[in-house]
CSV table of C-alpha atoms and ligand atoms in Angstrom, one decimal:
chain,number,residue,atom,x,y,z
A,47,MET,CA,8.9,7.1,12.5
A,48,ILE,CA,7.2,7.7,9.1
A,49,GLY,CA,8.9,10.0,6.5
A,50,ILE,CA,6.8,12.3,4.4
A,51,PHE,CA,8.5,13.8,1.3
A,52,ASP,CA,7.5,16.5,-1.1
A,53,SER,CA,9.2,18.9,-3.4
A,54,GLY,CA,8.1,21.7,-1.1
A,55,TYR,CA,5.0,22.9,0.8
A,56,GLY,CA,2.2,21.0,-1.1
A,57,GLY,CA,2.8,17.7,0.6
A,58,LEU,CA,1.9,19.4,3.9
A,59,SER,CA,-1.7,19.4,2.7
A,60,ILE,CA,-1.5,15.6,2.4
A,61,PHE,CA,0.4,15.3,5.7
A,62,ARG,CA,-2.5,17.3,7.3
A,63,ASP,CA,-4.9,14.5,6.4
A,64,ILE,CA,-2.4,11.7,7.4
A,65,GLU,CA,-1.8,13.3,10.8
A,66,LYS,CA,-5.6,13.6,11.4
A,67,LYS,CA,-6.2,10.0,10.5
A,68,LEU,CA,-3.1,8.5,12.2
A,69,PRO,CA,-2.0,11.0,15.0
A,70,GLN,CA,-0.4,8.2,17.0
A,71,TYR,CA,2.8,7.9,14.9
A,72,ASP,CA,6.0,9.9,14.8
A,73,TYR,CA,6.5,11.8,11.6
A,74,ILE,CA,9.4,13.6,9.8
A,75,TYR,CA,8.4,15.9,6.9
A,76,LEU,CA,11.0,16.9,4.3
A,77,GLY,CA,10.3,19.6,1.8
A,78,ASP,CA,13.0,20.1,-0.9
A,79,ASN,CA,12.1,23.8,-1.3
A,80,ALA,CA,15.5,24.8,-2.5
A,81,ARG,CA,15.0,22.7,-5.7
A,82,ALA,CA,11.2,23.1,-6.0
A,83,PRO,CA,9.1,23.2,-8.1
A,84,TYR,CA,9.8,19.7,-9.5
A,85,GLY,CA,6.9,20.0,-11.9
A,86,ASP,CA,8.9,20.9,-15.0
A,87,ARG,CA,12.2,19.2,-14.2
A,88,SER,CA,13.6,16.2,-16.0
A,89,GLN,CA,13.1,12.6,-14.9
A,90,LYS,CA,16.8,12.3,-14.2
A,91,LEU,CA,16.8,15.2,-11.8
A,92,ILE,CA,13.6,14.3,-10.1
A,93,TYR,CA,15.0,10.8,-9.6
A,94,LYS,CA,18.3,12.1,-8.2
A,95,TYR,CA,16.5,14.6,-5.8
A,96,SER,CA,14.1,11.9,-4.6
A,97,GLN,CA,16.8,9.4,-4.0
A,98,GLU,CA,18.7,11.9,-1.9
A,99,ALA,CA,15.6,12.6,0.1
A,100,VAL,CA,15.0,8.8,0.6
A,101,ASP,CA,18.6,8.3,1.8
A,102,TYR,CA,18.2,11.2,4.2
A,103,LEU,CA,14.9,10.0,5.7
A,104,PHE,CA,16.0,6.3,6.0
A,105,ALA,CA,19.2,7.5,7.7
A,106,LYS,CA,17.0,9.3,10.2
A,107,GLY,CA,15.4,6.0,11.1
A,108,CYS,CA,12.2,5.9,8.9
A,109,LYS,CA,11.2,2.5,7.6
A,110,LEU,CA,8.4,3.8,5.5
A,111,ILE,CA,8.3,7.0,3.4
A,112,ILE,CA,5.3,8.5,1.8
A,113,PHE,CA,6.0,10.5,-1.4
A,114,ALA,CA,3.4,13.2,-0.8
A,115,CYS,CA,4.1,14.6,-4.2
A,116,ASN,CA,2.6,13.6,-7.5
A,117,THR,CA,5.6,14.6,-9.5
A,118,ALA,CA,8.0,12.5,-7.5
A,119,SER,CA,5.5,9.6,-7.4
A,120,ALA,CA,5.2,9.8,-11.2
A,121,MET,CA,8.9,10.2,-12.1
A,122,ALA,CA,10.9,8.4,-9.4
A,123,LEU,CA,8.8,6.1,-7.3
A,124,ARG,CA,8.6,3.0,-9.4
A,125,LYS,CA,12.4,2.9,-10.2
A,126,LEU,CA,13.2,3.5,-6.5
A,127,GLN,CA,10.8,0.7,-5.5
A,128,GLN,CA,12.0,-1.8,-8.1
A,129,GLU,CA,15.7,-1.1,-8.3
A,130,TYR,CA,17.0,1.0,-5.4
A,131,LEU,CA,15.2,-0.3,-2.3
A,132,PRO,CA,15.7,-4.1,-2.8
A,133,LYS,CA,19.5,-3.5,-3.2
A,134,LYS,CA,20.1,-0.8,-0.6
A,135,TYR,CA,17.2,-0.9,1.8
A,136,PRO,CA,15.6,-4.3,1.9
A,137,GLY,CA,12.7,-4.4,4.5
A,138,ARG,CA,11.9,-0.7,3.9
A,139,ASN,CA,9.3,0.8,1.6
A,140,ILE,CA,8.1,4.0,-0.1
A,141,LEU,CA,4.5,4.6,-1.0
A,142,GLY,CA,3.2,7.3,-3.4
A,143,VAL,CA,0.0,9.1,-4.1
A,144,ILE,CA,-0.9,7.8,-7.6
A,145,HIS,CA,-1.8,4.2,-6.8
A,146,PRO,CA,-4.3,5.2,-4.0
A,147,LEU,CA,-6.1,7.7,-6.2
A,148,VAL,CA,-6.3,5.3,-9.2
A,149,GLU,CA,-7.6,2.5,-6.9
A,150,THR,CA,-10.2,4.9,-5.5
A,151,VAL,CA,-11.4,6.0,-8.9
A,152,SER,CA,-11.6,2.3,-10.0
A,153,GLU,CA,-14.0,1.7,-7.2
A,154,LEU,CA,-16.4,4.6,-8.2
A,155,LYS,CA,-19.8,3.6,-9.6
A,156,LYS,CA,-19.3,6.0,-12.6
A,157,ASN,CA,-15.8,5.9,-13.9
A,158,SER,CA,-15.7,5.2,-17.6
A,159,LYS,CA,-14.1,8.5,-18.5
A,160,VAL,CA,-11.6,10.1,-16.1
A,161,GLY,CA,-9.7,13.4,-16.3
A,162,ILE,CA,-6.3,13.9,-14.8
A,163,MET,CA,-4.9,17.4,-14.0
A,164,GLY,CA,-1.2,17.6,-13.0
A,165,THR,CA,2.1,19.2,-13.5
A,166,VAL,CA,3.9,18.9,-16.9
A,167,SER,CA,6.2,16.2,-15.5
A,168,THR,CA,3.4,14.1,-14.0
A,169,ILE,CA,1.3,14.3,-17.3
A,170,ASP,CA,4.3,13.6,-19.5
A,171,SER,CA,5.3,10.6,-17.4
A,172,LYS,CA,1.9,9.0,-18.2
A,173,ALA,CA,2.1,7.5,-14.7
A,174,TYR,CA,-1.6,7.9,-14.1
A,175,VAL,CA,-2.4,6.4,-17.6
A,176,ASN,CA,-0.2,3.4,-16.9
A,177,GLU,CA,-1.6,2.9,-13.4
A,178,PHE,CA,-5.1,2.9,-14.8
A,179,SER,CA,-4.2,0.5,-17.5
A,180,SER,CA,-2.8,-2.0,-15.0
A,181,ILE,CA,-5.7,-1.6,-12.4
A,182,ASN,CA,-8.7,-1.1,-14.7
A,183,PRO,CA,-7.9,-0.9,-18.5
A,184,SER,CA,-11.5,-0.2,-19.4
A,185,ILE,CA,-11.3,3.3,-17.9
A,186,LEU,CA,-10.5,6.0,-20.5
A,187,VAL,CA,-8.1,8.6,-19.2
A,188,PHE,CA,-7.8,12.2,-20.5
A,189,GLN,CA,-4.8,14.2,-19.3
A,190,GLN,CA,-4.3,18.0,-18.9
A,191,ALA,CA,-1.1,19.6,-17.8
A,192,CYS,CA,-1.6,22.8,-15.8
A,193,PRO,CA,1.8,24.4,-15.4
A,194,LEU,CA,0.8,27.8,-14.1
A,195,LEU,CA,-1.3,26.6,-11.2
A,196,VAL,CA,1.5,25.7,-8.7
A,197,PRO,CA,3.2,29.2,-8.9
A,198,LEU,CA,-0.2,31.0,-8.6
A,199,ILE,CA,-1.2,29.0,-5.5
A,200,GLU,CA,2.2,29.4,-3.9
A,201,GLU,CA,1.8,33.2,-4.4
A,202,SER,CA,-1.7,32.9,-2.7
A,203,ARG,CA,-3.4,34.1,-5.9
A,204,GLU,CA,-6.0,31.3,-6.0
A,205,ASN,CA,-8.9,33.8,-5.7
A,206,MET,CA,-7.5,36.3,-8.3
A,207,PRO,CA,-9.3,36.7,-11.6
A,208,GLU,CA,-6.2,35.6,-13.6
A,209,THR,CA,-6.2,32.3,-11.8
A,210,LYS,CA,-9.8,31.7,-12.8
A,211,MET,CA,-9.1,32.6,-16.4
A,212,ILE,CA,-6.1,30.3,-16.6
A,213,LEU,CA,-8.0,27.5,-14.8
A,214,THR,CA,-10.9,27.9,-17.3
A,215,GLU,CA,-8.4,27.5,-20.2
A,216,TYR,CA,-7.0,24.3,-18.7
A,217,ILE,CA,-10.4,22.9,-18.0
A,218,ARG,CA,-11.9,23.7,-21.4
A,219,PRO,CA,-10.7,20.6,-23.3
A,220,LEU,CA,-11.7,18.3,-20.4
A,221,LYS,CA,-15.2,19.8,-20.3
A,222,LYS,CA,-15.7,18.9,-23.9
A,223,ILE,CA,-15.5,15.2,-22.8
A,224,ASN,CA,-18.4,13.8,-20.8
A,225,LEU,CA,-16.2,13.0,-17.8
A,226,ASP,CA,-17.4,11.0,-14.8
A,227,ALA,CA,-14.5,12.0,-12.5
A,228,VAL,CA,-11.5,14.3,-12.4
A,229,VAL,CA,-8.4,13.6,-10.3
A,230,LEU,CA,-6.5,16.6,-8.9
A,231,GLY,CA,-3.1,15.1,-9.6
A,232,CYS,CA,-1.0,17.7,-7.8
A,233,THR,CA,-0.7,18.5,-4.2
A,234,HIS,CA,-1.6,22.2,-4.7
A,235,TYR,CA,-4.9,21.8,-6.7
A,236,GLY,CA,-6.9,21.2,-3.6
A,237,TRP,CA,-7.0,25.0,-3.1
A,238,LEU,CA,-8.9,25.2,-6.4
A,239,GLN,CA,-11.2,22.3,-5.7
A,240,THR,CA,-14.4,24.4,-5.2
A,241,MET,CA,-13.7,26.3,-8.3
A,242,ILE,CA,-13.0,23.2,-10.3
A,243,GLU,CA,-16.1,21.4,-9.0
A,244,LYS,CA,-18.3,24.4,-9.9
A,245,SER,CA,-16.8,24.5,-13.4
A,246,PHE,CA,-17.4,20.8,-14.1
A,247,GLY,CA,-20.9,20.7,-12.4
A,248,THR,CA,-22.3,18.2,-9.9
A,249,GLU,CA,-22.2,15.2,-12.3
A,250,VAL,CA,-18.4,15.1,-12.2
A,251,LYS,CA,-16.7,13.8,-9.1
A,252,VAL,CA,-13.5,15.7,-8.2
A,253,LEU,CA,-11.0,13.8,-6.2
A,254,ARG,CA,-8.0,15.2,-4.2
A,255,SER,CA,-5.3,13.2,-2.7
A,256,GLY,CA,-5.1,14.0,1.1
A,257,GLN,CA,-7.9,12.0,2.6
A,258,ILE,CA,-7.6,9.1,0.1
A,259,VAL,CA,-3.8,8.7,0.8
A,260,ALA,CA,-4.5,8.9,4.6
A,261,ASP,CA,-7.2,6.2,4.4
A,262,LYS,CA,-5.0,3.9,2.3
A,263,LEU,CA,-2.0,4.4,4.6
A,264,ALA,CA,-4.1,3.5,7.6
A,265,GLY,CA,-5.1,0.2,5.9
A,266,TYR,CA,-1.5,-0.4,4.8
A,267,ILE,CA,0.1,0.2,8.2
A,268,GLY,CA,-2.6,-2.0,9.8
A,269,ARG,CA,-1.6,-4.8,7.5
A,270,HIS,CA,2.2,-4.1,7.9
A,271,PRO,CA,2.9,-3.2,11.5
A,272,GLU,CA,6.6,-4.0,10.9
A,273,TYR,CA,7.0,-0.5,9.3
A,274,ASP,CA,6.1,1.5,12.4
A,275,SER,CA,4.3,1.3,15.7
A,276,PRO,CA,2.3,3.9,17.6
A,277,SER,CA,4.4,6.2,19.8
A,278,LYS,CA,3.6,7.1,23.4
A,279,ASP,CA,4.6,10.7,22.8
A,280,PRO,CA,4.2,11.3,19.0
A,281,SER,CA,6.7,13.7,17.5
A,282,ARG,CA,6.6,15.9,14.4
A,283,VAL,CA,9.8,17.1,12.8
A,284,PHE,CA,9.7,19.5,9.8
A,285,LEU,CA,12.7,19.9,7.5
A,286,THR,CA,13.3,22.1,4.5
A,287,THR,CA,16.2,22.5,2.2
A,288,ASN,CA,15.5,26.3,1.9
A,289,ASP,CA,15.0,29.1,4.4
A,290,ASN,CA,13.1,27.7,7.4
A,291,LYS,CA,11.4,31.0,8.3
A,292,LYS,CA,9.9,31.1,4.9
A,293,PHE,CA,8.8,27.5,5.2
A,294,ASP,CA,7.2,28.2,8.6
A,295,GLN,CA,5.2,31.0,7.1
A,296,ALA,CA,3.9,28.9,4.1
A,297,ALA,CA,3.3,26.0,6.4
A,298,GLU,CA,0.5,27.9,8.1
A,299,LYS,CA,-1.4,27.9,4.8
A,300,PHE,CA,-0.7,24.3,3.8
A,301,LEU,CA,-1.0,22.7,7.2
A,302,GLY,CA,-3.4,25.1,8.9
A,303,ARG,CA,-1.2,25.6,12.0
A,304,LYS,CA,2.1,27.1,13.1
A,305,ILE,CA,5.2,25.0,13.1
A,306,LYS,CA,9.0,25.4,13.5
A,307,SER,CA,11.1,23.8,10.8
A,308,LYS,CA,14.8,23.3,10.4
A,309,THR,CA,17.0,23.9,7.4
A,310,ILE,CA,19.0,20.9,6.1
A,311,ASN,CA,21.3,20.2,3.2
A,312,LEU,CA,20.5,17.2,1.1
A,313,LYS,CA,23.6,17.1,-1.0
B,1206,DGL,N1,4.2,18.7,-5.2
B,1206,DGL,C1,4.1,18.7,-6.6
B,1206,DGL,C2,3.1,17.7,-7.1
B,1206,DGL,O1,2.3,17.2,-6.4
B,1206,DGL,C3,3.7,20.1,-7.0
B,1206,DGL,C4,4.8,21.1,-6.8
B,1206,DGL,C5,6.0,20.9,-7.7
B,1206,DGL,O2,5.9,21.0,-9.0
B,1206,DGL,O3,7.1,20.7,-7.2
B,1206,DGL,O4,3.1,17.4,-8.3
């Protein structure tokens, strides 16, 4: 069974692509909705919440967890991988969304200047900047925090004039730079992809996480079959730390189909 963790609903959009690419595995999705959004929380809290989610998913039998959340990938993943797993869970692993995106950008033909849009925590952590400097230090990275986008999308206001106005303001500084690519460094921004692409024009490649993460996971699990094997009757379990009826309603938007989730307590 593969665990998928996000602060809330957004990771469902990544899970959607993972499930499409790798339908043969069992999955357990955990959204920490009671404590979302993570985007403006401190590193200490995001680490604590992520560690609790990891403990829960490993206790359920996962050997591999995907952090389908940029903020948790930026603020907690490295420390968990380097300090927590080797001591407490040798032989298990967690993968995030930042490395696959940075790898993909590094393979683009035109990538000398790249923009990153993300939550305040993701941008402040400089996780994308650091990842680029270790994978391809010649790429110039320009960051832009977009704190109002997650709440607007969660309120289904992505087509409202105020969203367009706010988005235009966030994009303005990035548009002054002659960018080759823009990374949507937050699970929610996929809903604004068309608007963002229109705003930057056809010369700028806009990348979102879902499909990239799914493709990289397929390669990874192919090279590391010890983490999971295909199931004869693949199962899907959806867990939330908040009200499950609310989660089921929102899941329709993020996942594109109806589900029945259960409420759990992480503490
Ligand atoms: N899932 C988060 C991310 O990708 C966005 C929502 C939040 O701030 O918790 O950064």
